[in-house]
C-alpha cells in the first residue's frame, strides 16, 4: 500500500519521501521522483535520522504495520508487545515528531492506515485486532486535540486487499498454533488466508491509494475512509448484529469445513 501510494502522490506532483526498513524495496520509486529513506518506526534514533533528511513535513502517511494472528493463549506477550510497538507506538512516535512543526504552521495532515479489524474482531485476530482498535482510538483523540491548530487527522480503514499481509499473517498463525488445542481451526484459517489473498476477489492496493490521495487533496477530508473488498459489509453487520450472533458468524467463517470449501481440499 505504501509503495503504491508513494508512487501515486509523486505522480500528482508531491515531494514524497518513502521510509522503510528494507529500503532497497523502495528503490524503484526513484524513477517517479520519490526519495527512499531507511526508517525503523520502533527506533527513535532511526526516526530522528530520517526526519532530519526530510525536513518540515506537511503530510504524514503512516503505513508501517504487519499482521500477527494467533490464539491469545499461545501468542507470547513478547510478540504481542512487538505488534503494538510497530502498529501503534511506531505510528505514535512519528506523529509526535511532526506535530510541533504542523501546529506552529497552523496546518498539516496525518493519515493513519488502520483496518476494518479496528472496527470488528476476526477469528484469531488477537493482538492485531488490539493494535488496530488502539490506532482508531489514538487517531480519534489526536483529531480532536489538533483541530484547533488546523491539523487534520484521517483514518484509512482497508478491508480485503491483495498485499503480502496475508502470507505474513498465515505464517504467524501457523507457528503459534501447531501442537496446541487450537491447531485444527487455526491451520484451517491459515490455509484459507493464503488461498484468498492469492486470489482475485480482493481489492488491488490502488483502491487504498485512491482513498489516501483523496484524504491528502481534500480541503475537508473525512475522519474515516472505509475501502476495499468486504469492508462496508463487515462494518455494517458488526454494527447491527447482536454480539453473540457476530461471534458465531466469525467462528463459522473460520471453521475448518468452510476452509476446505474455499481451498478446494
PDB file of C-alpha atoms in Angstrom:
ATOM      1  CA  UNK A   1       0.000   0.000   0.000  1.00  0.00           C
ATOM      2  CA  UNK A   2       2.749   2.417   0.932  1.00  0.00           C
ATOM      3  CA  UNK A   3       4.682   1.757  -2.271  1.00  0.00           C
ATOM      4  CA  UNK A   4       1.617   2.320  -4.431  1.00  0.00           C
ATOM      5  CA  UNK A   5       0.600   5.467  -2.531  1.00  0.00           C
ATOM      6  CA  UNK A   6       4.103   6.965  -2.737  1.00  0.00           C
ATOM      7  CA  UNK A   7       4.145   6.429  -6.497  1.00  0.00           C
ATOM      8  CA  UNK A   8       0.681   7.958  -6.986  1.00  0.00           C
ATOM      9  CA  UNK A   9       1.407  11.021  -4.839  1.00  0.00           C
ATOM     10  CA  UNK A  10       4.715  11.632  -6.628  1.00  0.00           C
ATOM     11  CA  UNK A  11       2.954  11.444  -9.990  1.00  0.00           C
ATOM     12  CA  UNK A  12       0.461  14.007  -8.686  1.00  0.00           C
ATOM     13  CA  UNK A  13       3.298  16.441  -8.071  1.00  0.00           C
ATOM     14  CA  UNK A  14       4.018  15.985  -4.375  1.00  0.00           C
ATOM     15  CA  UNK A  15       7.552  15.725  -2.996  1.00  0.00           C
ATOM     16  CA  UNK A  16       7.493  12.267  -1.478  1.00  0.00           C
ATOM     17  CA  UNK A  17       9.876  10.516   0.911  1.00  0.00           C
ATOM     18  CA  UNK A  18       9.333   6.774   1.378  1.00  0.00           C
ATOM     19  CA  UNK A  19      10.645   5.402   4.665  1.00  0.00           C
ATOM     20  CA  UNK A  20      11.088   1.656   5.060  1.00  0.00           C
ATOM     21  CA  UNK A  21      13.170  -0.886   6.975  1.00  0.00           C
ATOM     22  CA  UNK A  22      14.001  -2.705   3.748  1.00  0.00           C
ATOM     23  CA  UNK A  23      14.794   0.446   1.865  1.00  0.00           C
ATOM     24  CA  UNK A  24      16.066  -1.490  -1.155  1.00  0.00           C
ATOM     25  CA  UNK A  25      12.444  -2.402  -1.938  1.00  0.00           C
ATOM     26  CA  UNK A  26      11.673   1.290  -2.315  1.00  0.00           C
ATOM     27  CA  UNK A  27      14.475   1.951  -4.841  1.00  0.00           C
ATOM     28  CA  UNK A  28      12.204   1.505  -7.927  1.00  0.00           C
ATOM     29  CA  UNK A  29      10.281   4.560  -6.704  1.00  0.00           C
ATOM     30  CA  UNK A  30      13.203   6.828  -7.585  1.00  0.00           C
ATOM     31  CA  UNK A  31      12.130   6.880 -11.221  1.00  0.00           C
ATOM     32  CA  UNK A  32       8.972   8.692 -10.106  1.00  0.00           C
ATOM     33  CA  UNK A  33      10.895  11.255  -8.070  1.00  0.00           C
ATOM     34  CA  UNK A  34      10.394   9.564  -4.695  1.00  0.00           C
ATOM     35  CA  UNK A  35      13.301   9.618  -2.217  1.00  0.00           C
ATOM     36  CA  UNK A  36      13.625   6.275  -0.359  1.00  0.00           C
ATOM     37  CA  UNK A  37      14.961   6.529   3.196  1.00  0.00           C
ATOM     38  CA  UNK A  38      15.849   3.964   5.840  1.00  0.00           C
ATOM     39  CA  UNK A  39      13.271   4.013   8.631  1.00  0.00           C
ATOM     40  CA  UNK A  40      12.524   1.696  11.523  1.00  0.00           C
ATOM     41  CA  UNK A  41       9.480   3.095  13.336  1.00  0.00           C
ATOM     42  CA  UNK A  42      10.433   1.216  16.521  1.00  0.00           C
ATOM     43  CA  UNK A  43      13.726   3.134  16.789  1.00  0.00           C
ATOM     44  CA  UNK A  44      13.713   6.788  17.872  1.00  0.00           C
ATOM     45  CA  UNK A  45      17.221   7.172  16.509  1.00  0.00           C
ATOM     46  CA  UNK A  46      16.086   5.914  13.096  1.00  0.00           C
ATOM     47  CA  UNK A  47      13.056   8.225  13.136  1.00  0.00           C
ATOM     48  CA  UNK A  48      15.178  11.260  14.034  1.00  0.00           C
ATOM     49  CA  UNK A  49      17.729  10.495  11.318  1.00  0.00           C
ATOM     50  CA  UNK A  50      15.010  10.046   8.709  1.00  0.00           C
ATOM     51  CA  UNK A  51      13.153  13.247   9.597  1.00  0.00           C
ATOM     52  CA  UNK A  52      16.410  15.218   9.638  1.00  0.00           C
ATOM     53  CA  UNK A  53      16.808  14.339   5.954  1.00  0.00           C
ATOM     54  CA  UNK A  54      13.171  15.102   5.143  1.00  0.00           C
ATOM     55  CA  UNK A  55      12.810  18.490   6.822  1.00  0.00           C
ATOM     56  CA  UNK A  56       9.369  20.016   7.585  1.00  0.00           C
ATOM     57  CA  UNK A  57       6.544  17.533   6.976  1.00  0.00           C
ATOM     58  CA  UNK A  58       3.238  18.755   5.546  1.00  0.00           C
ATOM     59  CA  UNK A  59       1.599  15.320   5.218  1.00  0.00           C
ATOM     60  CA  UNK A  60       2.458  12.169   7.151  1.00  0.00           C
ATOM     61  CA  UNK A  61       1.068   8.862   5.887  1.00  0.00           C
ATOM     62  CA  UNK A  62       1.592   6.118   8.468  1.00  0.00           C
ATOM     63  CA  UNK A  63       1.625   2.800   6.571  1.00  0.00           C
ATOM     64  CA  UNK A  64       4.015   0.752   8.710  1.00  0.00           C
ATOM     65  CA  UNK A  65       2.445  -2.351  10.209  1.00  0.00           C
ATOM     66  CA  UNK A  66       2.083  -6.121   9.988  1.00  0.00           C
ATOM     67  CA  UNK A  67      -0.440  -8.787  10.926  1.00  0.00           C
ATOM     68  CA  UNK A  68       0.278 -11.175  13.770  1.00  0.00           C
ATOM     69  CA  UNK A  69      -2.633 -13.589  14.071  1.00  0.00           C
ATOM     70  CA  UNK A  70      -2.813 -16.384  16.599  1.00  0.00           C
ATOM     71  CA  UNK A  71      -4.710 -17.629  19.666  1.00  0.00           C
ATOM     72  CA  UNK A  72      -4.214 -15.196  22.532  1.00  0.00           C
ATOM     73  CA  UNK A  73      -3.336 -18.091  24.849  1.00  0.00           C
ATOM     74  CA  UNK A  74      -0.432 -19.249  22.677  1.00  0.00           C
ATOM     75  CA  UNK A  75       0.938 -15.972  21.302  1.00  0.00           C
ATOM     76  CA  UNK A  76       3.788 -14.817  23.513  1.00  0.00           C
ATOM     77  CA  UNK A  77       3.473 -11.491  25.293  1.00  0.00           C
ATOM     78  CA  UNK A  78       6.757 -10.568  23.639  1.00  0.00           C
ATOM     79  CA  UNK A  79       5.100 -10.934  20.218  1.00  0.00           C
ATOM     80  CA  UNK A  80       2.047  -9.042  21.473  1.00  0.00           C
ATOM     81  CA  UNK A  81       4.276  -6.163  22.568  1.00  0.00           C
ATOM     82  CA  UNK A  82       6.078  -6.202  19.218  1.00  0.00           C
ATOM     83  CA  UNK A  83       2.735  -5.995  17.403  1.00  0.00           C
ATOM     84  CA  UNK A  84       1.808  -2.957  19.475  1.00  0.00           C
ATOM     85  CA  UNK A  85       5.271  -1.431  19.111  1.00  0.00           C
ATOM     86  CA  UNK A  86       5.095  -1.498  15.303  1.00  0.00           C
ATOM     87  CA  UNK A  87       1.390  -0.920  14.666  1.00  0.00           C
ATOM     88  CA  UNK A  88       0.697   1.633  17.415  1.00  0.00           C
ATOM     89  CA  UNK A  89       3.734   3.072  19.171  1.00  0.00           C
ATOM     90  CA  UNK A  90       5.791   3.439  15.988  1.00  0.00           C
ATOM     91  CA  UNK A  91       2.903   5.329  14.419  1.00  0.00           C
ATOM     92  CA  UNK A  92       2.534   7.444  17.573  1.00  0.00           C
ATOM     93  CA  UNK A  93       6.253   8.240  17.662  1.00  0.00           C
ATOM     94  CA  UNK A  94       6.191   9.605  14.117  1.00  0.00           C
ATOM     95  CA  UNK A  95       3.088  11.674  14.882  1.00  0.00           C
ATOM     96  CA  UNK A  96       4.704  13.193  17.953  1.00  0.00           C
ATOM     97  CA  UNK A  97       7.807  14.155  15.955  1.00  0.00           C
ATOM     98  CA  UNK A  98       5.929  16.029  13.206  1.00  0.00           C
ATOM     99  CA  UNK A  99       3.161  17.612  15.304  1.00  0.00           C
ATOM    100  CA  UNK A 100       5.154  20.585  16.684  1.00  0.00           C
ATOM    101  CA  UNK A 101       6.006  21.785  13.168  1.00  0.00           C
ATOM    102  CA  UNK A 102       2.475  21.303  11.863  1.00  0.00           C
ATOM    103  CA  UNK A 103       0.980  23.044  14.882  1.00  0.00           C
ATOM    104  CA  UNK A 104       3.326  26.023  14.619  1.00  0.00           C
ATOM    105  CA  UNK A 105       2.496  26.434  10.901  1.00  0.00           C
ATOM    106  CA  UNK A 106      -1.223  26.119  11.584  1.00  0.00           C
ATOM    107  CA  UNK A 107      -1.703  23.325   9.063  1.00  0.00           C
ATOM    108  CA  UNK A 108      -0.795  19.739   8.314  1.00  0.00           C
ATOM    109  CA  UNK A 109      -2.282  16.350   7.705  1.00  0.00           C
ATOM    110  CA  UNK A 110      -1.756  12.969   9.359  1.00  0.00           C
ATOM    111  CA  UNK A 111      -3.168   9.898   7.611  1.00  0.00           C
ATOM    112  CA  UNK A 112      -3.085   6.707   9.645  1.00  0.00           C
ATOM    113  CA  UNK A 113      -3.643   3.357   7.947  1.00  0.00           C
ATOM    114  CA  UNK A 114      -5.852   1.323  10.248  1.00  0.00           C
ATOM    115  CA  UNK A 115      -8.071  -1.604   9.194  1.00  0.00           C
ATOM    116  CA  UNK A 116     -11.644  -2.790   9.385  1.00  0.00           C
ATOM    117  CA  UNK A 117     -10.089  -5.081  12.017  1.00  0.00           C
ATOM    118  CA  UNK A 118     -10.023  -1.924  14.115  1.00  0.00           C
ATOM    119  CA  UNK A 119     -13.820  -1.927  13.958  1.00  0.00           C
ATOM    120  CA  UNK A 120     -14.581  -5.659  14.262  1.00  0.00           C
ATOM    121  CA  UNK A 121     -12.563  -8.622  15.535  1.00  0.00           C
ATOM    122  CA  UNK A 122     -11.703 -11.574  13.327  1.00  0.00           C
ATOM    123  CA  UNK A 123     -11.096 -15.179  14.364  1.00  0.00           C
ATOM    124  CA  UNK A 124      -7.590 -15.473  15.839  1.00  0.00           C
ATOM    125  CA  UNK A 125      -7.037 -11.762  15.135  1.00  0.00           C
ATOM    126  CA  UNK A 126      -5.933 -11.296  18.734  1.00  0.00           C
ATOM    127  CA  UNK A 127      -3.151  -8.775  19.101  1.00  0.00           C
ATOM    128  CA  UNK A 128      -3.600  -7.462  15.554  1.00  0.00           C
ATOM    129  CA  UNK A 129      -7.180  -6.507  16.393  1.00  0.00           C
ATOM    130  CA  UNK A 130      -5.995  -4.932  19.646  1.00  0.00           C
ATOM    131  CA  UNK A 131      -3.373  -2.864  17.811  1.00  0.00           C
ATOM    132  CA  UNK A 132      -5.819  -1.596  15.200  1.00  0.00           C
ATOM    133  CA  UNK A 133      -8.531  -0.787  17.748  1.00  0.00           C
ATOM    134  CA  UNK A 134      -5.833   1.227  19.538  1.00  0.00           C
ATOM    135  CA  UNK A 135      -4.907   3.058  16.311  1.00  0.00           C
ATOM    136  CA  UNK A 136      -8.574   4.009  15.948  1.00  0.00           C
ATOM    137  CA  UNK A 137      -8.762   5.468  19.463  1.00  0.00           C
ATOM    138  CA  UNK A 138      -5.364   7.166  19.145  1.00  0.00           C
ATOM    139  CA  UNK A 139      -6.387   8.825  15.889  1.00  0.00           C
ATOM    140  CA  UNK A 140      -9.776   9.934  17.230  1.00  0.00           C
ATOM    141  CA  UNK A 141      -8.128  11.511  20.278  1.00  0.00           C
ATOM    142  CA  UNK A 142      -5.445  13.191  18.157  1.00  0.00           C
ATOM    143  CA  UNK A 143      -8.013  14.529  15.665  1.00  0.00           C
ATOM    144  CA  UNK A 144      -9.933  16.247  18.461  1.00  0.00           C
ATOM    145  CA  UNK A 145      -6.786  17.700  20.025  1.00  0.00           C
ATOM    146  CA  UNK A 146      -5.311  19.028  16.784  1.00  0.00           C
ATOM    147  CA  UNK A 147      -8.472  20.547  15.286  1.00  0.00           C
ATOM    148  CA  UNK A 148      -7.885  23.990  16.899  1.00  0.00           C
ATOM    149  CA  UNK A 149      -4.421  24.097  15.301  1.00  0.00           C
ATOM    150  CA  UNK A 150      -5.536  23.359  11.744  1.00  0.00           C
ATOM    151  CA  UNK A 151      -4.047  19.858  11.652  1.00  0.00           C
ATOM    152  CA  UNK A 152      -6.322  17.206  10.084  1.00  0.00           C
ATOM    153  CA  UNK A 153      -6.135  13.575  11.256  1.00  0.00           C
ATOM    154  CA  UNK A 154      -7.596  10.892   8.973  1.00  0.00           C
ATOM    155  CA  UNK A 155      -8.106   7.138   9.308  1.00  0.00           C
ATOM    156  CA  UNK A 156      -7.988   4.818   6.293  1.00  0.00           C
ATOM    157  CA  UNK A 157      -9.711   1.505   7.095  1.00  0.00           C
ATOM    158  CA  UNK A 158      -8.952  -1.060   4.370  1.00  0.00           C
ATOM    159  CA  UNK A 159     -10.779  -4.319   4.057  1.00  0.00           C
ATOM    160  CA  UNK A 160      -9.513  -7.252   1.999  1.00  0.00           C
ATOM    161  CA  UNK A 161      -6.569  -6.025  -0.084  1.00  0.00           C
ATOM    162  CA  UNK A 162      -4.117  -8.044  -2.177  1.00  0.00           C
ATOM    163  CA  UNK A 163      -0.789  -7.471  -0.408  1.00  0.00           C
ATOM    164  CA  UNK A 164       1.892  -9.555   1.294  1.00  0.00           C
ATOM    165  CA  UNK A 165      -0.011  -9.111   4.557  1.00  0.00           C
ATOM    166  CA  UNK A 166      -1.839 -12.419   4.121  1.00  0.00           C
ATOM    167  CA  UNK A 167       1.278 -14.598   3.874  1.00  0.00           C
ATOM    168  CA  UNK A 168       2.867 -12.980   6.929  1.00  0.00           C
ATOM    169  CA  UNK A 169      -0.341 -13.368   8.914  1.00  0.00           C
ATOM    170  CA  UNK A 170      -0.721 -17.031   7.942  1.00  0.00           C
ATOM    171  CA  UNK A 171       2.902 -17.729   8.911  1.00  0.00           C
ATOM    172  CA  UNK A 172       2.366 -16.262  12.384  1.00  0.00           C
ATOM    173  CA  UNK A 173      -0.897 -18.145  12.848  1.00  0.00           C
ATOM    174  CA  UNK A 174       0.597 -21.499  11.874  1.00  0.00           C
ATOM    175  CA  UNK A 175       3.702 -21.046  14.007  1.00  0.00           C
ATOM    176  CA  UNK A 176       1.865 -20.344  17.243  1.00  0.00           C
ATOM    177  CA  UNK A 177      -0.978 -22.850  16.774  1.00  0.00           C
ATOM    178  CA  UNK A 178       0.831 -26.081  15.898  1.00  0.00           C
ATOM    179  CA  UNK A 179       0.655 -28.647  18.669  1.00  0.00           C
ATOM    180  CA  UNK A 180      -1.952 -26.668  20.632  1.00  0.00           C
ATOM    181  CA  UNK A 181      -5.657 -27.099  21.346  1.00  0.00           C
ATOM    182  CA  UNK A 182      -6.325 -24.569  18.572  1.00  0.00           C
ATOM    183  CA  UNK A 183      -4.357 -26.371  15.864  1.00  0.00           C
ATOM    184  CA  UNK A 184      -7.192 -27.638  13.652  1.00  0.00           C
ATOM    185  CA  UNK A 185      -9.214 -24.404  13.283  1.00  0.00           C
ATOM    186  CA  UNK A 186      -6.098 -22.196  13.248  1.00  0.00           C
ATOM    187  CA  UNK A 187      -4.337 -24.127  10.497  1.00  0.00           C
ATOM    188  CA  UNK A 188      -7.569 -24.204   8.501  1.00  0.00           C
ATOM    189  CA  UNK A 189      -7.845 -20.437   8.906  1.00  0.00           C
ATOM    190  CA  UNK A 190      -4.218 -20.012   7.796  1.00  0.00           C
ATOM    191  CA  UNK A 191      -4.831 -22.074   4.647  1.00  0.00           C
ATOM    192  CA  UNK A 192      -7.900 -20.020   3.845  1.00  0.00           C
ATOM    193  CA  UNK A 193      -5.980 -16.759   4.339  1.00  0.00           C
ATOM    194  CA  UNK A 194      -3.266 -17.898   1.933  1.00  0.00           C
ATOM    195  CA  UNK A 195      -5.818 -19.009  -0.662  1.00  0.00           C
ATOM    196  CA  UNK A 196      -7.973 -15.888  -0.571  1.00  0.00           C
ATOM    197  CA  UNK A 197      -5.070 -13.419  -0.569  1.00  0.00           C
ATOM    198  CA  UNK A 198      -3.592 -15.145  -3.594  1.00  0.00           C
ATOM    199  CA  UNK A 199      -6.900 -14.961  -5.468  1.00  0.00           C
ATOM    200  CA  UNK A 200      -8.571 -12.205  -7.458  1.00  0.00           C
ATOM    201  CA  UNK A 201     -11.562 -11.435  -5.228  1.00  0.00           C
ATOM    202  CA  UNK A 202      -9.695  -8.987  -3.014  1.00  0.00           C
ATOM    203  CA  UNK A 203      -9.090  -5.361  -3.947  1.00  0.00           C
ATOM    204  CA  UNK A 204      -5.912  -4.062  -5.571  1.00  0.00           C
ATOM    205  CA  UNK A 205      -3.847  -1.720  -3.323  1.00  0.00           C
ATOM    206  CA  UNK A 206      -4.715   1.110  -5.711  1.00  0.00           C
ATOM    207  CA  UNK A 207      -8.178   1.212  -4.067  1.00  0.00           C
ATOM    208  CA  UNK A 208      -6.490   2.194  -0.812  1.00  0.00           C
ATOM    209  CA  UNK A 209      -4.185   4.596  -2.653  1.00  0.00           C
ATOM    210  CA  UNK A 210      -7.145   6.471  -4.093  1.00  0.00           C
ATOM    211  CA  UNK A 211      -8.527   6.986  -0.591  1.00  0.00           C
ATOM    212  CA  UNK A 212      -5.140   8.222   0.635  1.00  0.00           C
ATOM    213  CA  UNK A 213      -4.921  10.669  -2.267  1.00  0.00           C
ATOM    214  CA  UNK A 214      -8.434  11.952  -1.562  1.00  0.00           C
ATOM    215  CA  UNK A 215      -7.512  12.462   2.082  1.00  0.00           C
ATOM    216  CA  UNK A 216      -4.378  14.385   1.053  1.00  0.00           C
ATOM    217  CA  UNK A 217      -6.103  16.627  -1.508  1.00  0.00           C
ATOM    218  CA  UNK A 218      -9.465  17.310   0.116  1.00  0.00           C
ATOM    219  CA  UNK A 219      -9.936  20.659   1.824  1.00  0.00           C
ATOM    220  CA  UNK A 220     -12.137  18.930   4.404  1.00  0.00           C
ATOM    221  CA  UNK A 221     -11.173  15.223   4.462  1.00  0.00           C
ATOM    222  CA  UNK A 222     -13.389  12.671   6.142  1.00  0.00           C
ATOM    223  CA  UNK A 223     -12.414  11.370   9.550  1.00  0.00           C
ATOM    224  CA  UNK A 224     -12.603   7.831   8.114  1.00  0.00           C
ATOM    225  CA  UNK A 225     -12.374   6.205   4.696  1.00  0.00           C
ATOM    226  CA  UNK A 226     -13.667   2.605   4.660  1.00  0.00           C
ATOM    227  CA  UNK A 227     -12.323   0.972   1.481  1.00  0.00           C
ATOM    228  CA  UNK A 228     -11.605  -2.328  -0.323  1.00  0.00           C
ATOM    229  CA  UNK A 229     -13.464  -5.603  -0.664  1.00  0.00           C
ATOM    230  CA  UNK A 230     -15.916  -6.537   2.068  1.00  0.00           C
ATOM    231  CA  UNK A 231     -15.096  -3.555   4.253  1.00  0.00           C
ATOM    232  CA  UNK A 232     -18.518  -1.895   4.442  1.00  0.00           C
ATOM    233  CA  UNK A 233     -20.247  -5.277   4.678  1.00  0.00           C
ATOM    234  CA  UNK A 234     -18.127  -6.202   7.691  1.00  0.00           C
ATOM    235  CA  UNK A 235     -18.611  -2.843   9.413  1.00  0.00           C
ATOM    236  CA  UNK A 236     -22.385  -2.877   8.776  1.00  0.00           C
ATOM    237  CA  UNK A 237     -23.070  -6.389  10.076  1.00  0.00           C
ATOM    238  CA  UNK A 238     -20.818  -5.898  13.090  1.00  0.00           C
ATOM    239  CA  UNK A 239     -22.870  -2.809  13.945  1.00  0.00           C
ATOM    240  CA  UNK A 240     -26.340  -4.342  13.530  1.00  0.00           C
ATOM    241  CA  UNK A 241     -25.944  -7.938  14.690  1.00  0.00           C
ATOM    242  CA  UNK A 242     -26.154  -8.828  18.386  1.00  0.00           C
ATOM    243  CA  UNK A 243     -22.696  -9.554  19.741  1.00  0.00           C
ATOM    244  CA  UNK A 244     -23.309 -13.298  20.151  1.00  0.00           C
ATOM    245  CA  UNK A 245     -24.558 -13.528  16.577  1.00  0.00           C
ATOM    246  CA  UNK A 246     -21.479 -11.745  15.267  1.00  0.00           C
ATOM    247  CA  UNK A 247     -19.226 -14.059  17.300  1.00  0.00           C
ATOM    248  CA  UNK A 248     -20.985 -17.045  15.748  1.00  0.00           C
ATOM    249  CA  UNK A 249     -20.572 -15.685  12.215  1.00  0.00           C
ATOM    250  CA  UNK A 250     -16.846 -15.127  12.789  1.00  0.00           C
ATOM    251  CA  UNK A 251     -16.388 -18.658  14.106  1.00  0.00           C
ATOM    252  CA  UNK A 252     -18.360 -20.032  11.153  1.00  0.00           C
ATOM    253  CA  UNK A 253     -16.250 -18.115   8.628  1.00  0.00           C
ATOM    254  CA  UNK A 254     -13.140 -19.509  10.271  1.00  0.00           C
ATOM    255  CA  UNK A 255     -14.384 -23.079  10.525  1.00  0.00           C
ATOM    256  CA  UNK A 256     -12.319 -25.962   9.074  1.00  0.00           C
ATOM    257  CA  UNK A 257     -15.310 -27.060   6.961  1.00  0.00           C
ATOM    258  CA  UNK A 258     -15.588 -23.689   5.225  1.00  0.00           C
ATOM    259  CA  UNK A 259     -11.813 -23.543   4.832  1.00  0.00           C
ATOM    260  CA  UNK A 260     -11.935 -26.841   2.923  1.00  0.00           C
ATOM    261  CA  UNK A 261     -14.593 -25.447   0.582  1.00  0.00           C
ATOM    262  CA  UNK A 262     -12.586 -22.276  -0.069  1.00  0.00           C
ATOM    263  CA  UNK A 263      -9.268 -24.054  -0.587  1.00  0.00           C
ATOM    264  CA  UNK A 264     -10.771 -26.947  -2.563  1.00  0.00           C
ATOM    265  CA  UNK A 265      -9.354 -29.587  -0.238  1.00  0.00           C
TER     266      UNK A 265
END
